[in-house]
Short mmCIF file of N, CA, C and O in Angstrom, two decimals:
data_model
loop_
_atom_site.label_atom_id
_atom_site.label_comp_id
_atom_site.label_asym_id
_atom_site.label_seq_id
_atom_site.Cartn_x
_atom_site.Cartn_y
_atom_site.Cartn_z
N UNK A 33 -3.04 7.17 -13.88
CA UNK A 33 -3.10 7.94 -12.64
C UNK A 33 -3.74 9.30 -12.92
O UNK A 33 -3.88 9.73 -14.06
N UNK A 34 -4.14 9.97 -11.78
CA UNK A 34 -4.88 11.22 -11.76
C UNK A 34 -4.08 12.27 -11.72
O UNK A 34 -2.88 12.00 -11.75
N UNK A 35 -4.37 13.31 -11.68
CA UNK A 35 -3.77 14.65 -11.74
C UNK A 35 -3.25 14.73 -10.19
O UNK A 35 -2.15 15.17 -9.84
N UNK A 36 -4.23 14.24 -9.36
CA UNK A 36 -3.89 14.65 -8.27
C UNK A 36 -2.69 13.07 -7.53
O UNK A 36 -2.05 13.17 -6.48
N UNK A 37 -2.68 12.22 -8.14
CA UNK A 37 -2.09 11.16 -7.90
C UNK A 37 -0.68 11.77 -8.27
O UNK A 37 0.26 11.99 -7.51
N UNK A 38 -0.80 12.02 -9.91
CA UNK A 38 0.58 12.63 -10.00
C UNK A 38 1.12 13.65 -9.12
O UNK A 38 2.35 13.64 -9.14
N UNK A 39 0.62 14.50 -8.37
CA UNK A 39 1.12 15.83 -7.67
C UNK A 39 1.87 14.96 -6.16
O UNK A 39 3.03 15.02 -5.75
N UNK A 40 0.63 14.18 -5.59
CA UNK A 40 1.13 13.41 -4.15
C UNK A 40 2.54 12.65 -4.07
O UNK A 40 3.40 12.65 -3.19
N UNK A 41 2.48 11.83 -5.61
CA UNK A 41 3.56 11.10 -6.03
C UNK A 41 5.23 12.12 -6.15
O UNK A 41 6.35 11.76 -5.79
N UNK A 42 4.82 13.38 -6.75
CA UNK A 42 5.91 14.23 -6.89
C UNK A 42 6.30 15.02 -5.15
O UNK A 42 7.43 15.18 -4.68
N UNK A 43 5.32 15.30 -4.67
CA UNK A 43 5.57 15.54 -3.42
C UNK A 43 6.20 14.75 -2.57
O UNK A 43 6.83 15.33 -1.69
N UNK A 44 6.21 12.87 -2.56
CA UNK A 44 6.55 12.29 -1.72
C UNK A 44 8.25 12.36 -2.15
O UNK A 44 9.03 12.59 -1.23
N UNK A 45 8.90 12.13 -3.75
CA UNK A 45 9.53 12.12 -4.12
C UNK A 45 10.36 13.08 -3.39
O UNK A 45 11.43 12.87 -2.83
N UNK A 46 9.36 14.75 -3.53
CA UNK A 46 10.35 15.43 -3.20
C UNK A 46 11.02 15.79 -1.31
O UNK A 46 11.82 16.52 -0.73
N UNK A 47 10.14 14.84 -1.04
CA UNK A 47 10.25 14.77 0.78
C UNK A 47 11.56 13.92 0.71
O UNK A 47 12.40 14.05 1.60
N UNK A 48 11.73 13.10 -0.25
CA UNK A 48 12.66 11.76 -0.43
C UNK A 48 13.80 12.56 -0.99
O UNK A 48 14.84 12.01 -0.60
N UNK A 49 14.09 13.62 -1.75
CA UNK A 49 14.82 14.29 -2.50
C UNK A 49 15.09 13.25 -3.36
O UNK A 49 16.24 12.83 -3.28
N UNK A 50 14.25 12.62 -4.28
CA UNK A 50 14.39 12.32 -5.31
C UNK A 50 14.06 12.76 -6.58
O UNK A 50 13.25 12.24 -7.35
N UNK A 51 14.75 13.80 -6.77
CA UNK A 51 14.59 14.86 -7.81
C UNK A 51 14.33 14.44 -9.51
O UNK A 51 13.87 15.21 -10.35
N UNK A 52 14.73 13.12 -9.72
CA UNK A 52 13.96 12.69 -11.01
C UNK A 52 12.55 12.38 -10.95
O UNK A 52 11.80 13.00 -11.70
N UNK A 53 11.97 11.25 -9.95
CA UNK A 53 10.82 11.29 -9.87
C UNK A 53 10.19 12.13 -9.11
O UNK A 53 9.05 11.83 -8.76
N UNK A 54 10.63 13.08 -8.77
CA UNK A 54 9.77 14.56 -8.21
C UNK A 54 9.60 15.14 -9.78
O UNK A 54 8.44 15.35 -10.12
N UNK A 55 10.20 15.30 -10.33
CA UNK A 55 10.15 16.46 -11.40
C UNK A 55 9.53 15.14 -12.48
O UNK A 55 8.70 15.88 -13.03
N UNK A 56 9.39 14.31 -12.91
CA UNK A 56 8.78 13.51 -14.09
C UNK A 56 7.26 13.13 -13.32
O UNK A 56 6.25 12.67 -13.86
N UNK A 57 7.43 13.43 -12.12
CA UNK A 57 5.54 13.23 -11.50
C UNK A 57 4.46 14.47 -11.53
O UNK A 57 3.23 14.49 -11.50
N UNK A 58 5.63 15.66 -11.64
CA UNK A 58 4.61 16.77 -11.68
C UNK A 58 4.93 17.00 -13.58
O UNK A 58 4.40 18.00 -14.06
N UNK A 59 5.36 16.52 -14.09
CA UNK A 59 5.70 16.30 -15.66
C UNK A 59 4.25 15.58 -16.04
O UNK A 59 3.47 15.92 -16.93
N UNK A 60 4.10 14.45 -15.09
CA UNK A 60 3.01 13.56 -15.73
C UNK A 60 1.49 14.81 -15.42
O UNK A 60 0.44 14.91 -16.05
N UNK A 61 1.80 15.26 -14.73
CA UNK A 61 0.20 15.82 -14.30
C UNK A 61 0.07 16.94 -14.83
O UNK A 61 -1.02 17.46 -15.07
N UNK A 62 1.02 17.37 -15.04
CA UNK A 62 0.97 18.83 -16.10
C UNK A 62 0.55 18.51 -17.50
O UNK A 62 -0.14 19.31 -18.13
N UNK A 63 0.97 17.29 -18.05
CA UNK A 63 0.36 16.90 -19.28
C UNK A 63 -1.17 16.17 -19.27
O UNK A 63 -1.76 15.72 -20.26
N UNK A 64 -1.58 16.20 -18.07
CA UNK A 64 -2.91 15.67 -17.49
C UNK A 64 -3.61 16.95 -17.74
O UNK A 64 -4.57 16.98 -18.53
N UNK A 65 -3.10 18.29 -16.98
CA UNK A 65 -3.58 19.32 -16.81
C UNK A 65 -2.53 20.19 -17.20
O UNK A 65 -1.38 19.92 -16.86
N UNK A 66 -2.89 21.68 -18.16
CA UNK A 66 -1.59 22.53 -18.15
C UNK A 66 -1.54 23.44 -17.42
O UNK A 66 -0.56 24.18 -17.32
N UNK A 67 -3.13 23.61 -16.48
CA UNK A 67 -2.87 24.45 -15.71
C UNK A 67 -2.76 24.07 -14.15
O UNK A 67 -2.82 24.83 -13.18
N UNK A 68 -2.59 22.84 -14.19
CA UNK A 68 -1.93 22.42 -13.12
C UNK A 68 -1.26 23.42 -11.70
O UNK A 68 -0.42 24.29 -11.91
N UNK A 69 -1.73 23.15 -10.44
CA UNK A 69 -0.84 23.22 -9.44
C UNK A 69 0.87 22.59 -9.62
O UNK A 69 1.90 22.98 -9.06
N UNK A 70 0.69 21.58 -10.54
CA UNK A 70 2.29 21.21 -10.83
C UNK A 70 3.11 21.63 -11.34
O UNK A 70 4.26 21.18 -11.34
N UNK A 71 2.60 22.89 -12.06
CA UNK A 71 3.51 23.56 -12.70
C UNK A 71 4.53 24.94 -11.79
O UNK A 71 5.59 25.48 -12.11
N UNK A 72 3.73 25.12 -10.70
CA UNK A 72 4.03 26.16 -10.03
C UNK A 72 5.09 24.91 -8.94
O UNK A 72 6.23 25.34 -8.75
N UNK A 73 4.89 24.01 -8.52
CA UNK A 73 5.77 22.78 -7.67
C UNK A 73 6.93 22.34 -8.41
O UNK A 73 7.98 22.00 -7.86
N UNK A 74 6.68 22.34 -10.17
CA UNK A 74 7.83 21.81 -10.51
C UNK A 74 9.03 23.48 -10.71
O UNK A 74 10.26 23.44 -10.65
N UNK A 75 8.27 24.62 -10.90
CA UNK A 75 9.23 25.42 -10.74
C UNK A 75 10.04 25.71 -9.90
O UNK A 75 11.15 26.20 -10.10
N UNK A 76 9.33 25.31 -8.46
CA UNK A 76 9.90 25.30 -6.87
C UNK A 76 11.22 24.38 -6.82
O UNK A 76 12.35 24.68 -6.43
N UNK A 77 10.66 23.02 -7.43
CA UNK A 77 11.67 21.99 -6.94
C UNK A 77 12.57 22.74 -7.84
O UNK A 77 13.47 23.42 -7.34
N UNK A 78 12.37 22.67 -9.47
CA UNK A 78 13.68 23.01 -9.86
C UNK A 78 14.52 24.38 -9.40
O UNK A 78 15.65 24.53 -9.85
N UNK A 79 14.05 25.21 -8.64
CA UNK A 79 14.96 26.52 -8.14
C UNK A 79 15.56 25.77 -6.95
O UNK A 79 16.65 26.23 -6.62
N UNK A 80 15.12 24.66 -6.16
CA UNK A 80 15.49 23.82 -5.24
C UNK A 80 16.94 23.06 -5.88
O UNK A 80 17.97 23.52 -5.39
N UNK A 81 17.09 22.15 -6.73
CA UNK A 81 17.82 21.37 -7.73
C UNK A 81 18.50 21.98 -8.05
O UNK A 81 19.50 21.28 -8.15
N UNK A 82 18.91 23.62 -8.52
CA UNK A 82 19.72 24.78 -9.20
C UNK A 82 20.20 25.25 -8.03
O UNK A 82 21.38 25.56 -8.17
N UNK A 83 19.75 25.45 -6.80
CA UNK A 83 20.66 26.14 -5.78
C UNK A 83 21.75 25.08 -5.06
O UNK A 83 22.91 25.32 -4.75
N UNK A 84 21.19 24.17 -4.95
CA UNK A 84 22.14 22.82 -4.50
C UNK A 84 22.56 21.94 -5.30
O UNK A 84 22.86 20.81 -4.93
N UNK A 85 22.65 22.46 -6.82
CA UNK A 85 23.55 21.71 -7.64
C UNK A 85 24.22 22.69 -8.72
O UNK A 85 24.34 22.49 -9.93
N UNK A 86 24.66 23.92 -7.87
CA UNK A 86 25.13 24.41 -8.72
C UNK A 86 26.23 24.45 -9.37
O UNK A 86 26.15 24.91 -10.50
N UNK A 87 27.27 24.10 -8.99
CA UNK A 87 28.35 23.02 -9.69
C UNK A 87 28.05 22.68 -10.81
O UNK A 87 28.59 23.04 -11.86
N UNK A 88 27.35 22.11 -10.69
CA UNK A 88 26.84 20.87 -11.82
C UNK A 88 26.18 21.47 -12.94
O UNK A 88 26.06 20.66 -13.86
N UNK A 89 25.72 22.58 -13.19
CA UNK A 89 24.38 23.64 -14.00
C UNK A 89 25.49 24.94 -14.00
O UNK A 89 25.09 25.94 -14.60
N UNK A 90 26.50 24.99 -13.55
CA UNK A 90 27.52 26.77 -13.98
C UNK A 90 29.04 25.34 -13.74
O UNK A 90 29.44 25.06 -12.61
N UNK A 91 29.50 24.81 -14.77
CA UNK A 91 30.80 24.82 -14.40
C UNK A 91 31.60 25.68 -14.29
O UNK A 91 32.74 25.41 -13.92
#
């Protein structure tokens, strides 16, 4: 897949809130590219993932 395949793929994920394959799709395209748009999306989702799981990340 493409750089940009990987980004669409992490985006749909993250419409789905499926936060593993959101974050391992912009994983794949960042190692495609390091300067990737995915890197700035996967920082988003994960401040997304840390505010609504914070329980889980501060016991």
């Amino acid at each position: 897949m493409t750089e940009q395949e990987w980004i669409a793929r992490g985006k749909e994920a993250y419409a789905r809130m499926d936060w593993k394959d959101c974050l391992d799709s912009y994983t794949e395209a960042i190692k495609l590219n390091p300067a990737s748009e995915a890197v700035e999306l996967r920082r988003m989702a994960m401040s997304v993932i840390e505010f609504y799981s914070k329980d889980r990340f501060n016991p």
